[in-house]
CSV table of C-alpha atoms and ligand atoms in Angstrom, one decimal:
chain,number,residue,atom,x,y,z
A,1,UNK,CA,176.4,126.2,142.1
A,2,UNK,CA,174.7,129.5,142.0
A,3,UNK,CA,171.1,130.2,142.8
A,4,UNK,CA,170.0,130.8,139.2
A,5,UNK,CA,171.3,127.4,138.0
A,6,UNK,CA,169.6,125.7,140.9
A,7,UNK,CA,166.3,127.4,140.3
A,8,UNK,CA,166.5,126.5,136.6
A,9,UNK,CA,167.1,122.9,137.6
A,10,UNK,CA,164.2,123.0,139.9
A,11,UNK,CA,161.9,124.7,137.5
A,12,UNK,CA,161.0,121.4,135.7
A,13,UNK,CA,160.1,119.9,139.1
A,14,UNK,CA,157.8,122.8,139.9
A,15,UNK,CA,156.0,122.3,136.6
A,16,UNK,CA,155.5,118.7,137.4
A,17,UNK,CA,154.3,119.5,141.0
A,18,UNK,CA,151.8,121.9,139.5
A,19,UNK,CA,150.7,119.3,136.9
A,20,UNK,CA,150.1,116.7,139.7
A,21,UNK,CA,148.1,119.3,141.6
A,22,UNK,CA,145.7,120.2,138.9
A,23,UNK,CA,145.3,116.7,137.4
A,24,UNK,CA,144.5,115.5,140.9
A,25,UNK,CA,141.8,118.2,141.5
A,26,UNK,CA,140.4,117.6,138.0
A,27,UNK,CA,139.9,113.9,138.8
A,28,UNK,CA,139.2,113.9,142.6
A,29,UNK,CA,136.7,116.8,142.7
A,30,UNK,CA,134.1,115.0,140.4
A,31,UNK,CA,135.1,111.5,141.5
A,32,UNK,CA,134.5,112.5,145.1
A,33,UNK,CA,130.9,113.4,144.2
A,34,UNK,CA,130.4,109.9,142.8
A,35,UNK,CA,131.9,108.4,145.9
A,36,UNK,CA,129.7,110.5,148.1
A,37,UNK,CA,126.6,109.2,146.2
A,38,UNK,CA,127.8,105.7,146.8
A,39,UNK,CA,128.4,106.4,150.4
A,40,UNK,CA,124.8,107.7,150.7
A,41,UNK,CA,123.3,105.0,148.6
A,42,UNK,CA,120.4,103.0,149.9
A,43,UNK,CA,121.9,99.9,148.3
A,44,UNK,CA,123.5,98.5,151.4
A,45,UNK,CA,126.4,96.5,149.8
A,46,UNK,CA,127.5,99.5,147.8
A,47,UNK,CA,127.3,101.8,150.8
A,48,UNK,CA,129.4,99.5,152.9
A,49,UNK,CA,132.0,98.9,150.1
A,50,UNK,CA,132.4,102.7,149.6
A,51,UNK,CA,132.6,103.2,153.4
A,52,UNK,CA,135.4,100.7,153.5
A,53,UNK,CA,137.2,102.3,150.6
A,54,UNK,CA,137.0,105.7,152.3
A,55,UNK,CA,138.2,104.3,155.6
A,56,UNK,CA,141.2,102.7,153.9
A,57,UNK,CA,142.1,105.9,152.0
A,58,UNK,CA,141.9,108.0,155.2
A,59,UNK,CA,143.4,105.4,157.5
A,60,UNK,CA,146.6,104.6,155.7
A,61,UNK,CA,149.5,106.8,154.6
A,62,UNK,CA,149.2,108.4,151.2
A,63,UNK,CA,152.9,107.5,150.7
A,64,UNK,CA,152.1,103.8,151.1
A,65,UNK,CA,149.1,104.1,148.8
A,66,UNK,CA,151.3,105.6,146.1
A,67,UNK,CA,153.8,102.7,146.5
A,68,UNK,CA,150.9,100.1,146.2
A,69,UNK,CA,149.6,101.8,143.1
A,70,UNK,CA,153.0,102.0,141.5
A,71,UNK,CA,154.5,98.6,142.5
A,72,UNK,CA,151.3,96.7,143.0
A,73,UNK,CA,150.4,95.8,139.4
A,74,UNK,CA,153.7,94.1,138.9
A,75,UNK,CA,154.5,92.6,142.3
A,76,UNK,CA,150.9,91.5,143.0
A,77,UNK,CA,149.6,90.6,139.6
A,78,UNK,CA,152.7,90.3,137.4
A,79,UNK,CA,151.4,93.0,135.1
A,80,UNK,CA,154.4,94.6,133.4
A,81,UNK,CA,154.2,98.4,133.8
A,82,UNK,CA,155.8,100.7,131.2
A,83,UNK,CA,158.1,103.6,131.8
A,84,UNK,CA,155.3,106.1,131.6
A,85,UNK,CA,153.5,104.4,134.5
A,86,UNK,CA,155.4,106.2,137.2
A,87,UNK,CA,153.6,109.4,136.4
A,88,UNK,CA,150.2,107.7,136.0
A,89,UNK,CA,150.7,106.0,139.3
A,90,UNK,CA,151.2,109.3,141.0
A,91,UNK,CA,148.1,110.8,139.5
A,92,UNK,CA,145.9,107.6,140.2
A,93,UNK,CA,147.2,107.5,143.8
A,94,UNK,CA,146.5,111.1,144.5
A,95,UNK,CA,143.1,111.0,142.8
A,96,UNK,CA,141.7,108.0,144.7
A,97,UNK,CA,143.1,109.3,148.0
A,98,UNK,CA,141.7,112.8,147.6
A,99,UNK,CA,138.4,111.6,146.2
A,100,UNK,CA,137.8,109.9,149.5
A,101,UNK,CA,138.4,113.1,151.5
A,102,UNK,CA,136.3,115.2,149.1
A,103,UNK,CA,133.5,112.6,149.3
A,104,UNK,CA,133.2,113.0,153.0
A,105,UNK,CA,133.1,116.8,152.7
A,106,UNK,CA,130.4,116.6,150.0
A,107,UNK,CA,128.4,114.2,152.1
A,108,UNK,CA,128.5,116.5,155.1
A,109,UNK,CA,127.5,119.4,152.9
A,110,UNK,CA,124.6,117.6,151.3
A,111,UNK,CA,123.3,116.2,154.6
A,112,UNK,CA,123.5,119.7,156.1
A,113,UNK,CA,120.9,121.1,153.7
A,114,UNK,CA,117.6,121.3,155.5
A,115,UNK,CA,115.2,118.6,154.2
A,116,UNK,CA,112.6,121.3,153.7
A,117,UNK,CA,114.5,122.4,150.6
A,118,UNK,CA,114.0,119.0,148.9
A,119,UNK,CA,110.4,118.9,150.1
A,120,UNK,CA,109.6,122.4,148.7
A,121,UNK,CA,111.2,121.4,145.4
A,122,UNK,CA,109.3,118.1,145.3
A,123,UNK,CA,105.9,119.8,145.9
A,124,UNK,CA,106.7,122.3,143.2
A,125,UNK,CA,107.2,119.4,140.8
A,126,UNK,CA,111.0,119.5,140.3
A,127,UNK,CA,112.6,116.3,139.1
A,128,UNK,CA,115.1,114.7,141.4
A,129,UNK,CA,118.1,115.5,139.2
A,130,UNK,CA,117.0,119.1,138.8
A,131,UNK,CA,116.5,119.4,142.6
A,132,UNK,CA,120.0,118.2,143.1
A,133,UNK,CA,121.6,120.3,140.5
A,134,UNK,CA,119.9,123.6,141.0
A,135,UNK,CA,118.7,123.5,144.7
A,136,UNK,CA,121.0,121.2,146.7
A,137,UNK,CA,124.4,121.4,144.8
A,138,UNK,CA,124.7,125.3,144.8
A,139,UNK,CA,123.9,125.5,148.5
A,140,UNK,CA,126.3,122.6,149.2
A,141,UNK,CA,129.2,124.2,147.4
A,142,UNK,CA,128.8,127.4,149.5
A,143,UNK,CA,128.9,125.4,152.7
A,144,UNK,CA,131.8,123.1,151.8
A,145,UNK,CA,134.1,125.8,150.4
A,146,UNK,CA,136.1,126.4,153.6
A,147,UNK,CA,136.7,122.6,154.1
A,148,UNK,CA,137.5,122.1,150.5
A,149,UNK,CA,140.1,125.0,150.6
A,150,UNK,CA,141.7,123.2,153.5
A,151,UNK,CA,142.1,120.0,151.4
A,152,UNK,CA,143.4,122.0,148.4
A,153,UNK,CA,146.1,123.5,150.6
A,154,UNK,CA,147.1,120.2,152.0
A,155,UNK,CA,147.3,118.8,148.5
A,156,UNK,CA,149.9,121.4,147.5
A,157,UNK,CA,152.1,120.1,150.2
A,158,UNK,CA,151.2,116.5,149.6
A,159,UNK,CA,152.4,116.6,146.0
A,160,UNK,CA,155.9,116.3,147.6
A,161,UNK,CA,155.0,112.7,148.6
A,162,UNK,CA,155.5,111.6,145.0
A,163,UNK,CA,159.2,111.4,146.0
A,164,UNK,CA,158.2,108.0,147.6
A,165,UNK,CA,158.1,106.5,144.1
A,166,UNK,CA,160.9,108.7,142.8
A,167,UNK,CA,158.8,110.8,140.5
A,168,UNK,CA,160.9,113.8,139.7
A,169,UNK,CA,158.6,116.6,141.0
A,170,UNK,CA,159.9,119.6,142.9
A,171,UNK,CA,160.7,117.9,146.2
A,172,UNK,CA,162.4,114.9,144.7
A,173,UNK,CA,164.7,117.2,142.7
A,174,UNK,CA,165.4,119.4,145.6
A,175,UNK,CA,166.4,116.5,147.7
A,176,UNK,CA,168.7,115.2,144.9
A,177,UNK,CA,170.5,118.5,144.4
A,178,UNK,CA,170.8,119.1,148.2
A,179,UNK,CA,172.6,115.8,148.7
A,180,UNK,CA,174.8,116.0,145.7
A,181,UNK,CA,175.9,119.6,146.3
A,182,UNK,CA,175.8,119.5,150.1
A,183,UNK,CA,173.6,122.6,150.4
A,184,UNK,CA,170.3,123.3,152.1
A,185,UNK,CA,169.5,126.0,149.5
A,186,UNK,CA,167.2,123.8,147.3
A,187,UNK,CA,165.0,123.2,150.4
A,188,UNK,CA,164.7,126.9,150.9
A,189,UNK,CA,163.7,127.3,147.3
A,190,UNK,CA,161.2,124.5,147.6
A,191,UNK,CA,159.8,126.0,150.8
A,192,UNK,CA,159.2,129.3,149.0
A,193,UNK,CA,157.7,127.6,146.1
A,194,UNK,CA,155.1,125.7,148.2
A,195,UNK,CA,154.3,128.8,150.2
A,196,UNK,CA,153.7,131.0,147.2
A,197,UNK,CA,151.7,128.2,145.5
A,198,UNK,CA,149.5,127.9,148.6
A,199,UNK,CA,149.2,131.7,148.9
A,200,UNK,CA,147.7,131.7,145.4
A,201,UNK,CA,145.4,128.8,146.1
A,202,UNK,CA,144.1,130.5,149.3
A,203,UNK,CA,143.7,133.8,147.4
A,204,UNK,CA,141.6,132.2,144.6
A,205,UNK,CA,139.5,130.3,147.1
A,206,UNK,CA,138.8,133.4,149.1
A,207,UNK,CA,137.6,135.1,145.9
A,208,UNK,CA,135.3,132.2,145.3
A,209,UNK,CA,133.9,132.5,148.8
A,210,UNK,CA,133.3,136.2,148.3
A,211,UNK,CA,131.5,135.5,145.0
A,212,UNK,CA,129.2,133.1,146.8
A,213,UNK,CA,128.4,135.5,149.7
A,214,UNK,CA,125.7,137.2,147.8
A,215,UNK,CA,123.1,135.4,149.9
A,216,UNK,CA,122.9,135.0,153.7
B,1,UNK,CA,83.0,119.2,142.7
B,2,UNK,CA,85.6,117.7,145.0
B,3,UNK,CA,89.1,118.7,144.3
B,4,UNK,CA,90.6,116.4,146.9
B,5,UNK,CA,89.1,113.4,148.5
B,6,UNK,CA,91.0,111.3,151.0
B,7,UNK,CA,89.4,108.0,152.2
B,8,UNK,CA,90.2,105.9,155.2
B,9,UNK,CA,93.8,107.1,155.4
B,10,UNK,CA,96.1,105.2,157.7
B,11,UNK,CA,99.6,106.1,158.5
B,12,UNK,CA,102.1,104.8,161.0
B,13,UNK,CA,105.6,105.8,161.9
B,14,UNK,CA,107.1,102.5,163.1
B,15,UNK,CA,104.9,101.3,165.9
B,16,UNK,CA,102.9,104.4,166.4
B,17,UNK,CA,99.8,104.9,164.3
B,18,UNK,CA,99.6,108.6,163.6
B,19,UNK,CA,96.5,108.7,161.3
B,20,UNK,CA,93.7,106.3,162.1
B,21,UNK,CA,91.2,105.9,159.3
B,22,UNK,CA,90.8,109.5,158.4
B,23,UNK,CA,88.6,110.7,155.6
B,24,UNK,CA,88.4,114.2,154.3
B,25,UNK,CA,87.1,115.9,151.2
B,26,UNK,CA,87.6,119.4,149.9
B,27,UNK,CA,85.3,120.9,147.4
B,28,UNK,CA,86.1,123.8,145.0
B,29,UNK,CA,86.3,127.2,146.6
B,30,UNK,CA,86.1,125.8,150.1
B,31,UNK,CA,88.4,126.8,153.0
B,32,UNK,CA,89.0,124.1,155.5
B,33,UNK,CA,90.7,124.8,158.8
B,34,UNK,CA,92.4,121.9,160.6
B,35,UNK,CA,92.8,122.4,164.3
B,36,UNK,CA,93.9,120.2,167.2
B,37,UNK,CA,96.6,119.7,169.8
B,38,UNK,CA,100.2,119.2,169.2
B,39,UNK,CA,101.0,115.7,167.9
B,40,UNK,CA,97.5,115.0,166.8
B,41,UNK,CA,98.6,114.3,163.2
B,42,UNK,CA,97.7,117.5,161.4
B,43,UNK,CA,101.0,118.0,159.7
B,44,UNK,CA,101.2,114.3,158.9
B,45,UNK,CA,97.7,114.6,157.2
B,46,UNK,CA,99.0,117.5,155.1
B,47,UNK,CA,102.2,115.7,154.3
B,48,UNK,CA,100.3,112.6,153.1
B,49,UNK,CA,97.9,114.8,151.0
B,50,UNK,CA,100.9,116.5,149.4
B,51,UNK,CA,102.7,113.2,148.7
B,52,UNK,CA,105.6,114.0,151.0
B,53,UNK,CA,104.7,111.0,153.1
B,54,UNK,CA,103.3,107.7,151.8
B,55,UNK,CA,100.2,106.4,153.4
B,56,UNK,CA,99.9,102.8,154.6
B,57,UNK,CA,96.2,102.4,153.7
B,58,UNK,CA,93.4,104.3,152.1
B,59,UNK,CA,93.0,106.3,149.0
B,60,UNK,CA,93.8,109.8,147.7
B,61,UNK,CA,92.1,111.4,144.7
B,62,UNK,CA,92.6,114.8,143.1
B,63,UNK,CA,89.8,115.7,140.7
B,64,UNK,CA,89.6,112.6,138.4
B,65,UNK,CA,93.1,111.4,139.2
B,66,UNK,CA,93.8,108.6,141.6
B,67,UNK,CA,97.0,109.2,143.4
B,68,UNK,CA,96.7,106.2,145.7
B,69,UNK,CA,94.1,103.5,146.1
B,70,UNK,CA,93.4,100.8,148.6
B,71,UNK,CA,94.4,97.3,147.3
B,72,UNK,CA,94.4,94.2,149.5
B,73,UNK,CA,94.3,96.4,152.6
B,74,UNK,CA,97.2,98.5,151.5
B,75,UNK,CA,97.7,101.7,149.7
B,76,UNK,CA,99.0,101.5,146.1
B,77,UNK,CA,100.3,104.6,144.5
B,78,UNK,CA,99.8,105.6,140.8
B,79,UNK,CA,102.7,105.7,138.3
B,80,UNK,CA,105.2,108.5,138.5
B,81,UNK,CA,103.7,110.1,135.4
B,82,UNK,CA,100.3,110.3,137.1
B,83,UNK,CA,101.8,111.6,140.4
B,84,UNK,CA,103.5,114.3,138.4
B,85,UNK,CA,100.1,115.5,137.2
B,86,UNK,CA,98.7,115.1,140.6
B,87,UNK,CA,101.4,117.4,142.1
B,88,UNK,CA,100.4,120.1,139.6
B,89,UNK,CA,97.0,120.2,141.4
B,90,UNK,CA,98.2,121.6,144.7
B,91,UNK,CA,100.7,123.9,146.4
B,92,UNK,CA,102.0,123.8,149.9
B,93,UNK,CA,103.1,126.6,152.2
B,94,UNK,CA,105.4,125.5,155.0
B,95,UNK,CA,105.6,126.7,158.5
B,96,UNK,CA,109.3,127.7,158.0
B,97,UNK,CA,108.8,129.0,154.4
B,98,UNK,CA,111.5,126.8,152.8
B,99,UNK,CA,112.3,129.4,150.2
B,100,UNK,CA,115.4,128.7,148.1
B,101,UNK,CA,118.0,131.0,149.8
B,102,UNK,CA,120.3,131.2,146.8
B,103,UNK,CA,117.6,132.4,144.4
B,104,UNK,CA,116.3,136.0,144.3
B,105,UNK,CA,112.7,136.5,145.3
B,106,UNK,CA,111.8,136.8,141.6
B,107,UNK,CA,113.6,133.5,140.8
B,108,UNK,CA,112.0,131.7,143.7
B,109,UNK,CA,108.6,132.6,142.1
B,110,UNK,CA,109.5,132.0,138.4
B,111,UNK,CA,111.9,129.0,138.6
B,112,UNK,CA,109.2,126.3,138.8
B,113,UNK,CA,106.9,127.9,136.3
B,114,UNK,CA,109.7,128.1,133.8
B,115,UNK,CA,111.5,124.8,134.4
B,116,UNK,CA,108.7,122.6,135.6
B,117,UNK,CA,105.6,123.9,133.9
B,118,UNK,CA,107.6,125.0,130.8
B,119,UNK,CA,106.3,128.5,130.6
B,120,UNK,CA,108.3,131.2,128.9
B,121,UNK,CA,110.6,133.4,131.0
B,122,UNK,CA,108.8,136.6,130.0
B,123,UNK,CA,105.4,135.2,130.8
B,124,UNK,CA,106.6,133.7,134.1
B,125,UNK,CA,108.2,137.0,135.2
B,126,UNK,CA,105.2,139.0,134.3
B,127,UNK,CA,103.0,136.8,136.3
B,128,UNK,CA,105.4,136.7,139.2
B,129,UNK,CA,105.5,140.5,139.3
B,130,UNK,CA,101.7,140.6,139.4
B,131,UNK,CA,101.7,138.1,142.3
B,132,UNK,CA,104.4,139.9,144.2
B,133,UNK,CA,102.4,143.1,143.9
B,134,UNK,CA,99.4,141.4,145.3
B,135,UNK,CA,101.6,140.3,148.2
B,136,UNK,CA,102.8,143.8,148.7
B,137,UNK,CA,106.4,142.8,147.7
B,138,UNK,CA,106.9,144.3,144.3
B,139,UNK,CA,110.0,146.2,145.3
B,140,UNK,CA,111.5,143.0,146.8
B,141,UNK,CA,111.8,141.1,143.5
B,142,UNK,CA,115.6,141.4,143.5
B,143,UNK,CA,116.2,140.7,147.2
B,144,UNK,CA,117.3,137.4,148.6
B,145,UNK,CA,115.2,135.5,151.1
B,146,UNK,CA,117.7,136.1,153.9
B,147,UNK,CA,117.2,139.8,153.5
B,148,UNK,CA,113.5,139.6,154.2
B,149,UNK,CA,111.5,139.5,157.4
B,150,UNK,CA,109.7,136.2,158.2
B,151,UNK,CA,106.3,137.7,157.2
B,152,UNK,CA,107.8,138.8,153.8
B,153,UNK,CA,109.4,135.4,153.3
B,154,UNK,CA,106.1,133.7,154.0
B,155,UNK,CA,104.3,136.0,151.5
B,156,UNK,CA,107.0,135.1,148.9
B,157,UNK,CA,106.4,131.4,149.6
B,158,UNK,CA,102.7,132.0,149.0
B,159,UNK,CA,103.5,133.7,145.7
B,160,UNK,CA,105.8,130.9,144.8
B,161,UNK,CA,103.0,128.3,145.4
B,162,UNK,CA,100.4,130.4,143.5
B,163,UNK,CA,102.7,130.9,140.5
B,164,UNK,CA,102.2,127.2,139.6
B,165,UNK,CA,98.4,127.9,139.3
B,166,UNK,CA,97.4,125.1,141.6
B,167,UNK,CA,93.8,124.1,142.1
B,168,UNK,CA,94.3,124.2,145.8
B,169,UNK,CA,96.7,125.3,148.5
B,170,UNK,CA,97.8,123.7,151.7
B,171,UNK,CA,99.1,125.7,154.6
B,172,UNK,CA,100.8,124.1,157.6
B,173,UNK,CA,100.8,126.6,160.4
B,174,UNK,CA,101.8,129.4,158.1
B,175,UNK,CA,102.2,132.0,160.9
B,176,UNK,CA,103.6,129.9,163.8
B,177,UNK,CA,107.2,131.0,163.1
B,178,UNK,CA,106.2,134.7,163.0
B,179,UNK,CA,105.8,137.5,165.5
B,180,UNK,CA,102.3,138.8,166.1
B,181,UNK,CA,102.7,141.9,163.8
B,182,UNK,CA,104.1,139.7,161.0
B,183,UNK,CA,101.3,137.2,161.5
B,184,UNK,CA,98.7,139.8,160.7
B,185,UNK,CA,100.2,140.6,157.3
B,186,UNK,CA,100.3,136.9,156.3
B,187,UNK,CA,96.8,136.2,157.5
B,188,UNK,CA,95.5,139.2,155.5
B,189,UNK,CA,97.0,137.7,152.3
B,190,UNK,CA,95.4,134.3,153.0
B,191,UNK,CA,92.1,136.0,153.8
B,192,UNK,CA,92.2,137.8,150.5
B,193,UNK,CA,92.8,134.5,148.7
B,194,UNK,CA,89.7,133.1,150.6
B,195,UNK,CA,87.7,136.0,149.3
B,196,UNK,CA,88.8,135.1,145.8
B,197,UNK,CA,87.5,131.6,146.4
B,198,UNK,CA,90.8,129.9,146.4
B,199,UNK,CA,90.4,126.3,147.7
B,200,UNK,CA,92.6,126.0,150.8
B,201,UNK,CA,93.3,123.6,153.7
B,202,UNK,CA,94.9,125.4,156.6
B,203,UNK,CA,96.4,123.9,159.7
B,204,UNK,CA,96.3,126.7,162.2
B,205,UNK,CA,96.2,127.6,165.9
B,206,UNK,CA,94.7,131.0,165.1
B,207,UNK,CA,91.1,130.5,166.2
B,208,UNK,CA,89.9,134.0,165.3
B,209,UNK,CA,91.3,133.6,161.9
B,210,UNK,CA,89.7,130.1,161.4
B,211,UNK,CA,86.4,131.5,162.6
B,212,UNK,CA,86.7,134.3,160.0
B,213,UNK,CA,87.8,132.5,156.9
B,214,UNK,CA,86.9,128.8,157.2
B,215,UNK,CA,83.8,127.3,155.7
B,216,UNK,CA,84.7,124.0,157.3
B,217,UNK,CA,86.5,123.2,160.5
B,218,UNK,CA,88.1,119.9,161.4
B,219,UNK,CA,89.2,119.1,164.9
B,220,UNK,CA,91.8,116.3,165.1
B,221,UNK,CA,93.1,114.5,168.2
B,222,UNK,CA,95.1,111.4,168.5
B,223,UNK,CA,95.1,110.7,164.8
B,224,UNK,CA,91.3,110.8,164.3
B,225,UNK,CA,88.8,113.5,163.4
B,226,UNK,CA,86.9,114.1,166.6
B,227,UNK,CA,84.6,116.7,165.3
B,228,UNK,CA,83.9,118.6,162.1
B,229,UNK,CA,81.4,121.2,160.9
B,230,UNK,CA,81.0,124.8,160.1
B,231,UNK,CA,83.1,127.5,161.9
B,232,UNK,CA,80.4,127.6,164.6
B,233,UNK,CA,81.9,124.5,166.2
B,234,UNK,CA,84.8,126.6,167.4
B,235,UNK,CA,82.3,128.5,169.7
B,236,UNK,CA,79.9,125.6,170.3
B,237,UNK,CA,81.9,122.4,170.3
B,238,UNK,CA,79.8,119.2,170.8
B,239,UNK,CA,82.7,117.0,171.9
B,240,UNK,CA,84.3,117.1,175.2
B,241,UNK,CA,87.8,116.8,173.7
B,242,UNK,CA,87.2,119.8,171.4
B,243,UNK,CA,86.0,121.8,174.3
B,244,UNK,CA,89.0,120.9,176.4
B,245,UNK,CA,91.4,121.9,173.6
B,246,UNK,CA,89.7,125.2,172.9
B,247,UNK,CA,89.6,126.1,176.6
B,248,UNK,CA,93.3,125.4,177.0
B,249,UNK,CA,94.1,127.5,173.9
B,250,UNK,CA,92.2,130.5,175.3
B,251,UNK,CA,94.3,130.5,178.5
C,1,ATP,N1,109.0,111.4,160.5
C,1,ATP,C1,108.4,111.0,161.6
C,1,ATP,N2,108.9,109.9,162.2
C,1,ATP,C2,108.4,109.4,163.4
C,1,ATP,N3,107.3,110.0,164.0
C,1,ATP,C3,106.8,111.1,163.5
C,1,ATP,C4,107.3,111.6,162.3
C,1,ATP,N4,106.6,112.7,162.0
C,1,ATP,C5,105.6,112.8,162.9
C,1,ATP,N5,105.8,111.8,163.8
C,1,ATP,C6,104.9,111.7,165.0
C,1,ATP,O1,103.6,111.6,164.6
C,1,ATP,C7,102.7,112.3,165.5
C,1,ATP,C8,101.9,113.4,164.8
C,1,ATP,O2,102.8,114.4,164.3
C,1,ATP,P1,102.4,115.7,163.5
C,1,ATP,O3,103.6,116.4,163.2
C,1,ATP,O4,101.5,115.2,162.4
C,1,ATP,O5,101.5,116.4,164.6
C,1,ATP,P2,100.8,117.9,164.5
C,1,ATP,O6,99.4,117.7,164.8
C,1,ATP,O7,101.2,118.5,163.2
C,1,ATP,O8,101.5,118.6,165.7
C,1,ATP,P3,102.0,120.1,165.9
C,1,ATP,O9,100.8,120.9,166.2
C,1,ATP,O10,102.9,120.1,167.0
C,1,ATP,O11,102.6,120.6,164.6
C,1,ATP,C9,103.6,112.8,166.6
C,1,ATP,O12,103.5,111.9,167.7
C,1,ATP,C10,105.0,112.8,166.0
C,1,ATP,O13,105.9,112.5,167.0
C,2,MG,MG1,102.4,120.2,162.7
């Protein structure tokens, strides 16, 4: 098997890895903000429930979580899951896991904004939503960008965990080809793919940081 | 006419009572200096007046609006709609400026007039430029707060507060975070406001300044007003505690 055929075979997997990546960010970045609000809520039961959710998401392997999301509905509740569910399970699993990490980053960012900022806005008459959206959020984004970049880089590599439920993304395919053709070549291709992907992510995030460096 | 009147204000943090039955009124055009040792409750008094802290007992009125009144021995606040109107009466200048670092100087001054007071951008910017000129900062309109000296930042903060056209201004130690040279430029601005009969309440440790601009001086200690009167009380205090504080300050 020559390299071109192999890369062609892997191409579909790459597309799927990229799809997992962006759908996860699309869901987890905003969901993380909601989770962070819950975590900072003054409603004690909500705060504790969210705290528990975060600790489970961070305290157990993502691979295990994917399996629970995929097999759970049927084995636990006897809900039949259709053939399309494998992909949905991957996305759901990644989103709820990453939302927990993002939530903690957001919370740290929000709590690091000096309380004088809120107070100045309050005295000037800003509403609470306006204070959050125009005073707190932009400053938070700048502060959390490096930590968020870290998570986004980890996510590129974590997409390979979808192999746990045999979703045919990049890594699952590479493994399959490697064992059927007894060659390590697919892993080399996979490695290059993840590296280049991350290189681009890091590049884009660095540009974002630069754009936000117009103040202090 | 009284712009602000606070009656029998009580405020505790947990077990410690920080304000003990304090009453204070401020009439139009008057400059009140609040002096007193550290921990006497000066900032807390200002924070209660500006609705950043809630009082436990007493009443707060601005003009004909009741922000909080005493009911069954406890303070009861007005509705959010009334409090919104009340907030439009005053501005507050903080010790550490609290400018919005991600906004340019101009936007710091125009953002609230546009988005809170609903003025047009053109009008707000025009007015902001006039204010910045008065503060000697017209060429800094496009700068960010982080690029300014402390004295310049504080003058932007004063412009930001003035841009909302408040009936009165509060200052909490506006020069305490500044070097002596920068202190002078900020005090000059405040003095100019006093000459224009801006109503102000100023917490300060600058006795020379208080003597110069204040119509009324309040000496606080331990959560009570120990002594108050004209600026002459700085030189001729009648209370032992005032005398002790002023002596210590001179050294
Ligand atoms: N948020 C708070 N929680 C608990 N205690 C507080 C709080 N704010 C102030 N205090 C306490 O209330 C007392 C009065 O504080 P305040 O800041 O009003 O004093 P101050 O007169 O402004 O002093 P300084 O000259 O140092 O600024 C102090 O004992 C302080 O420790
Ligand atoms: Mg103070």
